[in-house]
Coordinates of C-alpha atoms and ligand atoms in Angstrom, one line a residue:
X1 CA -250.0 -44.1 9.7
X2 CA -250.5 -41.6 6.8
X3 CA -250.3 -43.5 3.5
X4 CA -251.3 -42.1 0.0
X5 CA -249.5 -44.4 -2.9
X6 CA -251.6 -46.4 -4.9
X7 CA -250.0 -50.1 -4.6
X8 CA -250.6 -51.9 -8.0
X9 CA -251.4 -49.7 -11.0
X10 CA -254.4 -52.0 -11.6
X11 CA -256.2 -50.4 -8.5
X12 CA -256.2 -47.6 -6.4
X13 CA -256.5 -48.9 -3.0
X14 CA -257.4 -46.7 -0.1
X15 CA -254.1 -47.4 1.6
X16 CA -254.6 -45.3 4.4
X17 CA -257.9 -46.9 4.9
X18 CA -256.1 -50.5 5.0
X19 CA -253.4 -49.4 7.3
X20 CA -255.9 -47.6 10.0
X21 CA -258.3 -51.1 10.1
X22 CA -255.0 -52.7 11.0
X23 CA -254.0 -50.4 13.4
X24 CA -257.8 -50.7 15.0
X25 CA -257.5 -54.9 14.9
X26 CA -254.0 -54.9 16.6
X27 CA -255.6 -52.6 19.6
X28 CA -258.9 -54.6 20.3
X29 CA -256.5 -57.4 20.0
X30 CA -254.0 -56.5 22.6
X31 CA -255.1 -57.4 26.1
X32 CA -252.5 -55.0 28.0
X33 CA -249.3 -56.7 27.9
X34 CA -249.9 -59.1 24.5
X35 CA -251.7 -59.4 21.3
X36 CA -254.4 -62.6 20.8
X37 CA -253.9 -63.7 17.3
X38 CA -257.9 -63.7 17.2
X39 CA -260.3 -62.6 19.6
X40 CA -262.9 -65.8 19.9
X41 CA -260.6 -68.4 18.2
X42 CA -257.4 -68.0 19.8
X43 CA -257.7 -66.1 23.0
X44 CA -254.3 -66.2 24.3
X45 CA -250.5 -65.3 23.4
X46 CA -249.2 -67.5 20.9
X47 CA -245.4 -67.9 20.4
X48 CA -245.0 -67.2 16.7
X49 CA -248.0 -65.1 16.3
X50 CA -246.5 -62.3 18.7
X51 CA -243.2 -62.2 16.4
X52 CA -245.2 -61.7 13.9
X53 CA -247.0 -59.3 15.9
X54 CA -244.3 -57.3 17.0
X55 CA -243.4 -56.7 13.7
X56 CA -246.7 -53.9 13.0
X57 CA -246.8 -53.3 16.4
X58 CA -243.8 -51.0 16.5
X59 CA -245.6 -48.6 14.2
X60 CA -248.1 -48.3 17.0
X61 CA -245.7 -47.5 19.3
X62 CA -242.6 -49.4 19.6
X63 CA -242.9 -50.0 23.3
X64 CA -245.9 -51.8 22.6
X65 CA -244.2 -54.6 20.3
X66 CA -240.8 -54.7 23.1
X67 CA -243.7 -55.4 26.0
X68 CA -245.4 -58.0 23.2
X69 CA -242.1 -59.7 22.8
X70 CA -240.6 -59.1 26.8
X71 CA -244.0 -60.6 28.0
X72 CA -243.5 -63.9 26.0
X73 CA -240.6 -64.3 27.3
X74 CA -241.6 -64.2 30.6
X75 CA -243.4 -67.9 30.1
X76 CA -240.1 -69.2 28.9
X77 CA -239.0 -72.5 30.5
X78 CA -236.5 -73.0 32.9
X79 CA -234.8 -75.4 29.9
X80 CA -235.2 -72.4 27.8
X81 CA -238.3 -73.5 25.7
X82 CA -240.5 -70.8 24.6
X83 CA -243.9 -72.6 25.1
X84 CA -246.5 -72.3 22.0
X85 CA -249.1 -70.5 24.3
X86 CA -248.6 -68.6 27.2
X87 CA -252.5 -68.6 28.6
X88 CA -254.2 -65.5 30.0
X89 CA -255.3 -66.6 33.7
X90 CA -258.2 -64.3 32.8
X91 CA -259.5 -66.6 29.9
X92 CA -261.4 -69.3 31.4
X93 CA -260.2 -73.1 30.7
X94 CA -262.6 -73.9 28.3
X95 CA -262.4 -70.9 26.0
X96 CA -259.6 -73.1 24.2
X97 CA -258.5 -76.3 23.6
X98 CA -256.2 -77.9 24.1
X99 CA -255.9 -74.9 27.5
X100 CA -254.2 -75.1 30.3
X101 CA -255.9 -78.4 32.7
X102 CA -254.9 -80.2 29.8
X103 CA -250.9 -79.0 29.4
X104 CA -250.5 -79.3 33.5
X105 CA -247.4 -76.9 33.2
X106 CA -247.8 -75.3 36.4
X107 CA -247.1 -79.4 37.8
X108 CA -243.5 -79.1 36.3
X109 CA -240.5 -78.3 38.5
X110 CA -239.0 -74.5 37.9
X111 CA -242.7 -73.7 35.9
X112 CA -242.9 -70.1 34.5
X113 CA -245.3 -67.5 36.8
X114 CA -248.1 -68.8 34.3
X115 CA -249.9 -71.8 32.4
X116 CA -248.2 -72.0 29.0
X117 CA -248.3 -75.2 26.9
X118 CA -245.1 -77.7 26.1
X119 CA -244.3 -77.6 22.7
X120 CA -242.7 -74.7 20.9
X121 CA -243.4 -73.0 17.3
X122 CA -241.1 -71.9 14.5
X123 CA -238.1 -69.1 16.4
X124 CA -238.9 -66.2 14.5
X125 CA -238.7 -64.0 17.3
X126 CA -235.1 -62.8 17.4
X127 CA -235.8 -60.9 13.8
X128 CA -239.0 -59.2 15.8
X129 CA -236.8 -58.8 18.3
X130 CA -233.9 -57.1 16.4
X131 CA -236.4 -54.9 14.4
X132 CA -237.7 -53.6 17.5
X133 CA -234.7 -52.8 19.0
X134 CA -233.6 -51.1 15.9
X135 CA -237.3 -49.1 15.8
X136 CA -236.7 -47.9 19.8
X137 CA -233.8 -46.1 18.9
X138 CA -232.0 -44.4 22.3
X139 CA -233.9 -47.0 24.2
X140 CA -233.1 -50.5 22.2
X141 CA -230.1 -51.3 23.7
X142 CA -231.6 -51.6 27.0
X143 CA -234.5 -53.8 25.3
X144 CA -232.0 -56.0 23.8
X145 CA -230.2 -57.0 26.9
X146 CA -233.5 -58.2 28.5
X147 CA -234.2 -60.0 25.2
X148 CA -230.9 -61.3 23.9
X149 CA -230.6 -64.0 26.6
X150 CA -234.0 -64.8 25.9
X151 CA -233.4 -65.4 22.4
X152 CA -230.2 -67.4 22.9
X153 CA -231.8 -69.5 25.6
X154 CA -234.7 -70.6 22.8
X155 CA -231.9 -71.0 20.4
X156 CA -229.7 -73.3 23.1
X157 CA -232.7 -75.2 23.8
X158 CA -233.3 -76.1 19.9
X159 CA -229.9 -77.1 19.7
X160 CA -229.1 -79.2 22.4
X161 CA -233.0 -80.6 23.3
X162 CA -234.2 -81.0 19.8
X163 CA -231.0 -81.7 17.7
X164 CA -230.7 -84.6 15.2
X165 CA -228.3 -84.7 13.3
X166 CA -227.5 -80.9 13.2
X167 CA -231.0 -80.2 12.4
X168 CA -233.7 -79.7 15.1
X169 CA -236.8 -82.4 14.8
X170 CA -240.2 -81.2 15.9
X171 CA -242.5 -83.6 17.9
X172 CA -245.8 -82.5 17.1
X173 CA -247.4 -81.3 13.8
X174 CA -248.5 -77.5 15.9
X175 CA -244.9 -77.2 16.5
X176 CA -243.8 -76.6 12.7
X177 CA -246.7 -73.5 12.6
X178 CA -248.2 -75.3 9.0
X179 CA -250.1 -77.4 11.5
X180 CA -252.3 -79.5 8.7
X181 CA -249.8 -79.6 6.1
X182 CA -250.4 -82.4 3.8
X183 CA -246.4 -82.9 4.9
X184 CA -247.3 -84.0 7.6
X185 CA -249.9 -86.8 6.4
X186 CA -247.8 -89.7 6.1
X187 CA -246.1 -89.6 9.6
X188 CA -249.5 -88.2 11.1
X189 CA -251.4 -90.8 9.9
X190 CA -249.2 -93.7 11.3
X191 CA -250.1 -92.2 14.8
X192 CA -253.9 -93.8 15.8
X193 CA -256.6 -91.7 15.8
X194 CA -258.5 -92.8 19.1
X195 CA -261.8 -90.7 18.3
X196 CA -262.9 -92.1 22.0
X197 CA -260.6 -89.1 22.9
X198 CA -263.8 -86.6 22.6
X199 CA -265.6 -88.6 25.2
X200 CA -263.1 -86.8 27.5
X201 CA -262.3 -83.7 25.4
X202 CA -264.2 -80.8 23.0
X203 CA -262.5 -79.7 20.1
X204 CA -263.6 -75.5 20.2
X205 CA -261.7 -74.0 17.3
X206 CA -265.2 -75.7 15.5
X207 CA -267.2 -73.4 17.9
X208 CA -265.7 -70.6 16.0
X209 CA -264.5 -71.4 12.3
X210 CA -266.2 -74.0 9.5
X211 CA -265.5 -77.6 9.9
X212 CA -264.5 -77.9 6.5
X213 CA -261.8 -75.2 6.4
X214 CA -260.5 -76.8 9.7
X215 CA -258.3 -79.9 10.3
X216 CA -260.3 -83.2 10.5
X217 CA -261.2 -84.9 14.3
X218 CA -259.1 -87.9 13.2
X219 CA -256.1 -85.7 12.5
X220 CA -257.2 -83.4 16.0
X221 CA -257.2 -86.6 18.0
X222 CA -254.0 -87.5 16.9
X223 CA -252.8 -84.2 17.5
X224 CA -254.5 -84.7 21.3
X225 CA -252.6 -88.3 21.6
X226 CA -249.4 -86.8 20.8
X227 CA -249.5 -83.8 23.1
X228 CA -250.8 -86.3 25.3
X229 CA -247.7 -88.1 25.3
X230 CA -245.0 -85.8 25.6
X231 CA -247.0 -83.9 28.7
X232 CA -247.3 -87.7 30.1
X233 CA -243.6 -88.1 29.7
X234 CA -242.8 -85.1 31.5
X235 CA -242.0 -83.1 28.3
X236 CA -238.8 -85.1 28.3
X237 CA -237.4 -84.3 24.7
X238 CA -234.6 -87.6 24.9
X239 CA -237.9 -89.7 25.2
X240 CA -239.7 -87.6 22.0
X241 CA -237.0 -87.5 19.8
X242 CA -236.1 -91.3 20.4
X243 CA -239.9 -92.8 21.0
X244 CA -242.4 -90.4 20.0
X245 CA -244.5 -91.4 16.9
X246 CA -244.3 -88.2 15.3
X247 CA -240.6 -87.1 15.1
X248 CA -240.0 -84.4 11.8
X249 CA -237.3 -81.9 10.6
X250 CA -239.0 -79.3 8.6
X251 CA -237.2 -77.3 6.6
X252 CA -239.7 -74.3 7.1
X253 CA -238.6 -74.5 11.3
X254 CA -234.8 -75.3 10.4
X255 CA -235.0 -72.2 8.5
X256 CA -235.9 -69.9 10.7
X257 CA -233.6 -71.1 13.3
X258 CA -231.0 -70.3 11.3
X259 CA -232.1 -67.1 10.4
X260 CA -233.0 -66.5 14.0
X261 CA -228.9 -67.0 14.3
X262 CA -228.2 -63.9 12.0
X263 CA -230.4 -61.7 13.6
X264 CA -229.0 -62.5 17.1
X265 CA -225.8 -62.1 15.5
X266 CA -226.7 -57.8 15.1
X267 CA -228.7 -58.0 18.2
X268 CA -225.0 -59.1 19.5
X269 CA -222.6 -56.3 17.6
X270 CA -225.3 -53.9 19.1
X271 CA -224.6 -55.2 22.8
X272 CA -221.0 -54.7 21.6
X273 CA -220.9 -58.9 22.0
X274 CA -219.0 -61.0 19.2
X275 CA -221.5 -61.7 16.9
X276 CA -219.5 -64.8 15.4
X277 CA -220.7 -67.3 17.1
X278 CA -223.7 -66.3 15.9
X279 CA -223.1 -66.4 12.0
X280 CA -221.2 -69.4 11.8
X281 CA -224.2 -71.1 13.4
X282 CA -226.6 -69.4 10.7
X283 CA -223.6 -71.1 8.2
X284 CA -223.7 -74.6 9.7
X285 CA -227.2 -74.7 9.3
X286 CA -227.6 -73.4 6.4
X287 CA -225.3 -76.6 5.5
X288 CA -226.9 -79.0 7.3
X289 CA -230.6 -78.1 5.4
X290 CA -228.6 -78.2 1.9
X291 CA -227.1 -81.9 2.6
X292 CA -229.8 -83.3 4.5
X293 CA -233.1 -81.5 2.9
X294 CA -232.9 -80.3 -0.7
X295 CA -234.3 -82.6 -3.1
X296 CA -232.3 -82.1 -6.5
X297 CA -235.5 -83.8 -8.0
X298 CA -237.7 -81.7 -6.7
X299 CA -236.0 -78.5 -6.5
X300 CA -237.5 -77.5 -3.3
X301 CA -236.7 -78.2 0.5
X302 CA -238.4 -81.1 1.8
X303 CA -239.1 -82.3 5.1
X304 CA -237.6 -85.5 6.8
X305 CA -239.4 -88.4 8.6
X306 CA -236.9 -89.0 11.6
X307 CA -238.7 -92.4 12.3
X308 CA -238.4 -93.9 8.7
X309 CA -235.4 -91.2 7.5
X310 CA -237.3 -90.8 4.1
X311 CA -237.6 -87.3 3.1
X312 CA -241.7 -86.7 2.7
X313 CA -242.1 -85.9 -1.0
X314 CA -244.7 -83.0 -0.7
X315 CA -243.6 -80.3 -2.2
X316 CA -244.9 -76.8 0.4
X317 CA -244.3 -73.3 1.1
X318 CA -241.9 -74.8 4.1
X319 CA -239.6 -75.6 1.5
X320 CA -239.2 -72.4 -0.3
X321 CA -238.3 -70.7 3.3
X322 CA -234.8 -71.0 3.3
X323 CA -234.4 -68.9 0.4
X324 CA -234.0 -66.5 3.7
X325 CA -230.3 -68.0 3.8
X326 CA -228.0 -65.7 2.4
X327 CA -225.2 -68.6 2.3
X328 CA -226.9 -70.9 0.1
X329 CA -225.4 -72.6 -3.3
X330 CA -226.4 -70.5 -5.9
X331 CA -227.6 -73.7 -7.8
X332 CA -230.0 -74.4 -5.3
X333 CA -231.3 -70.5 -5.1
X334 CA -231.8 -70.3 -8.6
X335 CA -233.7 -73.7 -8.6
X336 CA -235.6 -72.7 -5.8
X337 CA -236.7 -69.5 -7.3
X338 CA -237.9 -71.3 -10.2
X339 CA -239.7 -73.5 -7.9
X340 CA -241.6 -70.9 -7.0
X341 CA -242.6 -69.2 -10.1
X342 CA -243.3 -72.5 -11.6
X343 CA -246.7 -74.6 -12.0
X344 CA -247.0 -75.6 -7.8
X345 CA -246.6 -72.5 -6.7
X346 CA -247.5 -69.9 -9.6
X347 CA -245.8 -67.1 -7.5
X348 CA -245.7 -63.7 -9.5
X349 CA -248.2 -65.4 -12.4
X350 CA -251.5 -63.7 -13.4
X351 CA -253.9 -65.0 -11.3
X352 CA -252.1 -66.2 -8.3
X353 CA -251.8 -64.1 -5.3
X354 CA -249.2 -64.5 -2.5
X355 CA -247.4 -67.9 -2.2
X356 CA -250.2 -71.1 -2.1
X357 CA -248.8 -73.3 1.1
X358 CA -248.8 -76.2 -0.8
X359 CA -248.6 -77.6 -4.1
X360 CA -251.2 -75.8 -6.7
X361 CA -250.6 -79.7 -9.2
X362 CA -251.0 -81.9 -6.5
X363 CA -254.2 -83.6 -6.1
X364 CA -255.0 -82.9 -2.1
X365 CA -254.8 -79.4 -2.9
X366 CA -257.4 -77.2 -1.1
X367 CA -257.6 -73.3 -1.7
X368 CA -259.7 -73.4 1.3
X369 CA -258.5 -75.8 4.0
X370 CA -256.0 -74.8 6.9
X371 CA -252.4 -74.9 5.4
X372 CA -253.1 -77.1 2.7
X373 CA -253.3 -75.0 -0.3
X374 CA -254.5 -71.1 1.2
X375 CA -251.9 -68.3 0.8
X376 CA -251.2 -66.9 4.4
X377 CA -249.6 -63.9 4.9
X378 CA -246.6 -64.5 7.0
X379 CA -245.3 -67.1 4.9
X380 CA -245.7 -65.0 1.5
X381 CA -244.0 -62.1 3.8
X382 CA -241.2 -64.2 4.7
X383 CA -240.8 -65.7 1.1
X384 CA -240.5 -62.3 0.2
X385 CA -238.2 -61.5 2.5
X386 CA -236.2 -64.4 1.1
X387 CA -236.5 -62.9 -2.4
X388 CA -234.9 -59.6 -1.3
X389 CA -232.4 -61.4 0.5
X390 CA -231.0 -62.7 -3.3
X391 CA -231.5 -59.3 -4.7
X392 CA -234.9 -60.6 -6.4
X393 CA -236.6 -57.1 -5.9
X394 CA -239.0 -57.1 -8.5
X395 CA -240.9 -60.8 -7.0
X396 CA -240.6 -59.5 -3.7
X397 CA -242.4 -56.0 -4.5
X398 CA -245.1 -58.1 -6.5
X399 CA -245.7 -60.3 -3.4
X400 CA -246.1 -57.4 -1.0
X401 CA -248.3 -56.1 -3.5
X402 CA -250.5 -59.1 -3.7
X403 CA -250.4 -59.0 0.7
X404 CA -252.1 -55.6 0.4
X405 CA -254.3 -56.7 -2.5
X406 CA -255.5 -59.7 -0.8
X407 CA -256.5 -58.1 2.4
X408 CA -257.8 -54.5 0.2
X409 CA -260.0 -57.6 -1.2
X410 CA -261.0 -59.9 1.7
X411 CA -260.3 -58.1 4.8
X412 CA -257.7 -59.4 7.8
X413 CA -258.8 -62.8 7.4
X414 CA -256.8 -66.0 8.3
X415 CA -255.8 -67.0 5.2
X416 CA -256.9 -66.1 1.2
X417 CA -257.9 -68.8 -1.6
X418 CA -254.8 -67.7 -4.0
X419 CA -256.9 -67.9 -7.2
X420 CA -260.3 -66.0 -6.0
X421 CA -258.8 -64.0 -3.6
X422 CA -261.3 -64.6 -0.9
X423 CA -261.0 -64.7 2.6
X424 CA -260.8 -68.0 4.8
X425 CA -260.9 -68.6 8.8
X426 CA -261.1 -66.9 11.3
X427 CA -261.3 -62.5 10.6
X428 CA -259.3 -59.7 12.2
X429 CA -256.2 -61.7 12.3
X430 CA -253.7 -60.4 14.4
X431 CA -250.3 -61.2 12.4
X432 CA -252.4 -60.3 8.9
X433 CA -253.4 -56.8 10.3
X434 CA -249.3 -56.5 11.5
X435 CA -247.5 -57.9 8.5
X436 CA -249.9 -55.8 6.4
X437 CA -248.6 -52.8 8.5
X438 CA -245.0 -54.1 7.9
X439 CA -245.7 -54.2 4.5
X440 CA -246.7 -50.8 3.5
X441 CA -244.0 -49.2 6.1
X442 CA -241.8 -50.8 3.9
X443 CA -243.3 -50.5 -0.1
X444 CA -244.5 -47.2 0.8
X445 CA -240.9 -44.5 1.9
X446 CA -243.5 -42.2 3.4
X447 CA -245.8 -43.7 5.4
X448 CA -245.6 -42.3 8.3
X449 CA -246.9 -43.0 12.0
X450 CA -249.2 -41.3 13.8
Ligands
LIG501 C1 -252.5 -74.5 17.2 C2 -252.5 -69.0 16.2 C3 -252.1 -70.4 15.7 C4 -250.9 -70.2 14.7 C5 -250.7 -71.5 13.9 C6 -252.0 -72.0 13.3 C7 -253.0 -72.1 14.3 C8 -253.4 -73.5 16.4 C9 -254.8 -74.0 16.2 O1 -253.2 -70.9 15.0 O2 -252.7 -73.2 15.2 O3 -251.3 -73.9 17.6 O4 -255.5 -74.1 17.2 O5 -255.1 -74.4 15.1 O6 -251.8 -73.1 12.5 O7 -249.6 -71.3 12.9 O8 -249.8 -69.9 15.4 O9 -252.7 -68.1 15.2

């Protein structure tokens, strides 16, 4: 990729520079048929991560991000789940945890060909998906038949095994993506946390990241209990949603579900399908999240406790998400937007870069600690996204400005303290290096790959 434009006035970044260090990450990341989000701490395919992934792959070489995205798919459940991990039998056991001896999938009637986990992440895959296709010209329509039942098998599967109410619940905290969000305090924090668990198991993401930027081992054994449960309940989603102790709708995941729905709704027109079906799902969604999860008090989106049926009043970049919904009131858009600029998330402001995952007033805010304050990249990129989406060019640009800036600054880290700028987790992070490659394909008309 050839880029020469200077992206901010303020400082003339080596751009080309930027986008080749990317390009070298996302190849000693990819393992021959998918991407590991990070070489030591997560050495496997995770489910988001390779939408994400896809996404600057397909400046590499389109092919590349259709095998990323195909290969995923090929650990899909027979119920149509697309499992959080699909596990490299070449990683041994122990290289992460929770791994595979612990989520037993290969016990399970109709298993995939490989060891995946049980629970899913946030379906951002069919806008990968429908990128890709787009980016493989002659060739996409044959990639989009192999992935368009895919994608409406995951989206089935949300529907039918997770629904409540018309949103979809998630059943553990990993599931939503923002896995330490201080959202997620109240209902995580009614689960026990056995600590006798580590008798029995080793926690190894603090083998390869600081303690202190990483969740807690009371939250991680109550993270263990709950995956616990559901594997030792056969992954039976009628049990979760009823009798799990953790039982959520985030607006963050009900987002992107129904965005998922609009992209599957071109992926459709270019199979010459009807792509209806498709958009009024995106619409009744889009409705659902409006009645059931804005907070007119809050003006943001805010995430539901299914087990008490209070909304959870912390106020996180989950909730700015569906501003990706083209169909929604233009009250709550508006709001939402100013939201976003405002005091607890200071998007746009002079010295705030990206979008903070949670609240910059509130008092458990932590520019440092995993989801609970850091600016990641794929949830400023999809914020952005969301901006454009409402014609809101100018805060979009300045966003994907402040993407570039931040990694110009820090490197491909894991996530950025959005005051100082510097870098946080774990480094040569697989969807930072991609959406950073997304990002300048897109500000920059003449980048070029090669
Ligand atoms: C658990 C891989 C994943 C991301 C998640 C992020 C983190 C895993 C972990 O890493 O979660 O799934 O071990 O902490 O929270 O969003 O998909 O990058």
């Amino acid at each position: 990729m050839v880029v020469t434009r200077t992206a901010s006035p303020a400082a003339a970044l080596d751009l080309d520079q930027l986008a080749r260090t990317a390009v070298r990450v996302l190849i000693e990341n990819w393992h021959g048929h998918a991407t590991v989000p990070s070489r030591r701490l997560y050495p496997h395919q995770w489910s988001w991560d390779s939408a994400f992934i896809a996404l600057g792959q397909q400046y590499i070489t389109p092919q590349r991000a259709a095998v990323e995205l195909l290969s995923l798919f090929g650990a899909q459940w027979a119920d149509g789940r697309i499992p959080h991990i699909a596990f490299n039998p070449a990683v041994p056991d122990h290289a992460y945890f929770p791994g595979p001896s612990f989520w037993r999938s290969s016990q399970l009637p109709g298993h995939p060909p490989i060891d995946t986990s049980g629970i899913i992440q946030p379906p951002v895959h069919a806008i990968a998906a429908h990128a890709v296709m787009d980016r493989l010209g002659a060739n996409g329509r044959d990639f989009a038949a192999r992935a368009y039942p895919a994608l409406v098998a995951q989206n089935s599967y949300i529907r039918e095994r997770r629904g409540v109410k018309g949103l979809a619940a998630v059943v553990h905290p990993w599931e939503t993506g923002l896995d330490n969000s201080p959202a997620w305090d109240e209902p995580l924090h009614a689960v026990p946390a056995d600590l006798s668990l580590f008798e029995s198991y080793t926690r190894r993401d603090i083998d390869h990241a600081r303690a202190s930027e990483r969740p807690t081992d009371e939250d991680y054994a109550r993270y263990i209990r709950l995956a616990l449960s559901y594997r030792d309940h056969g992954y039976d989603d009628d049990w979760m949603r009823s009798r799990s102790e953790f039982v959520v709708v985030d607006p963050g995941f009900n987002a992107l579900w129904a965005w998922s729905e609009l992209a599957l709704a071109e992926i459709a027109r270019a199979l010459g399908r009807n792509p209806d079906g498709h958009q009024r799902e995106a619409e009744r969604i889009t409705t659902e999240l409006v009645d059931q999860l804005w907070s007119t008090e809050s003006e943001i989106f805010l995430a539901r406790d299914k087990r008490s049926g209070r909304l959870l009043g912390e106020r996180t970049v989950a909730g700015l998400i569906p501003l990706l919904l083209p169909k929604l009131p233009q009250g709550v858009r508006d709001a939402l937007c100013a939201t976003l600029t405002g005091p607890s998330f200071g998007a746009g402001q002079l010295g705030i870069r990206g979008v903070p995952s949670f609240d910059l007033t509130d008092r458990r805010y932590n520019p440092r600690r995993y989801w609970r304050g850091p600016t990641w990249l794929n949830t400023t990129w999809l914020v952005a996204e969301g901006l454009r989406a409402h014609g809101a060019d100018a805060l979009a640009h300045r966003l994907r400005d402040d993407m570039v800036a931040l990694v110009a600054n820090a490197g491909l880290r894991e996530y950025f303290n959005p005051r100082t700028g510097s870098g946080h987790g774990t480094s040569n992070f697989s969807w930072s290096a991609a959406l950073l490659l997304h990002v300048l394909a897109e500000v920059l008309p003449q980048a070029e790959t090669g």
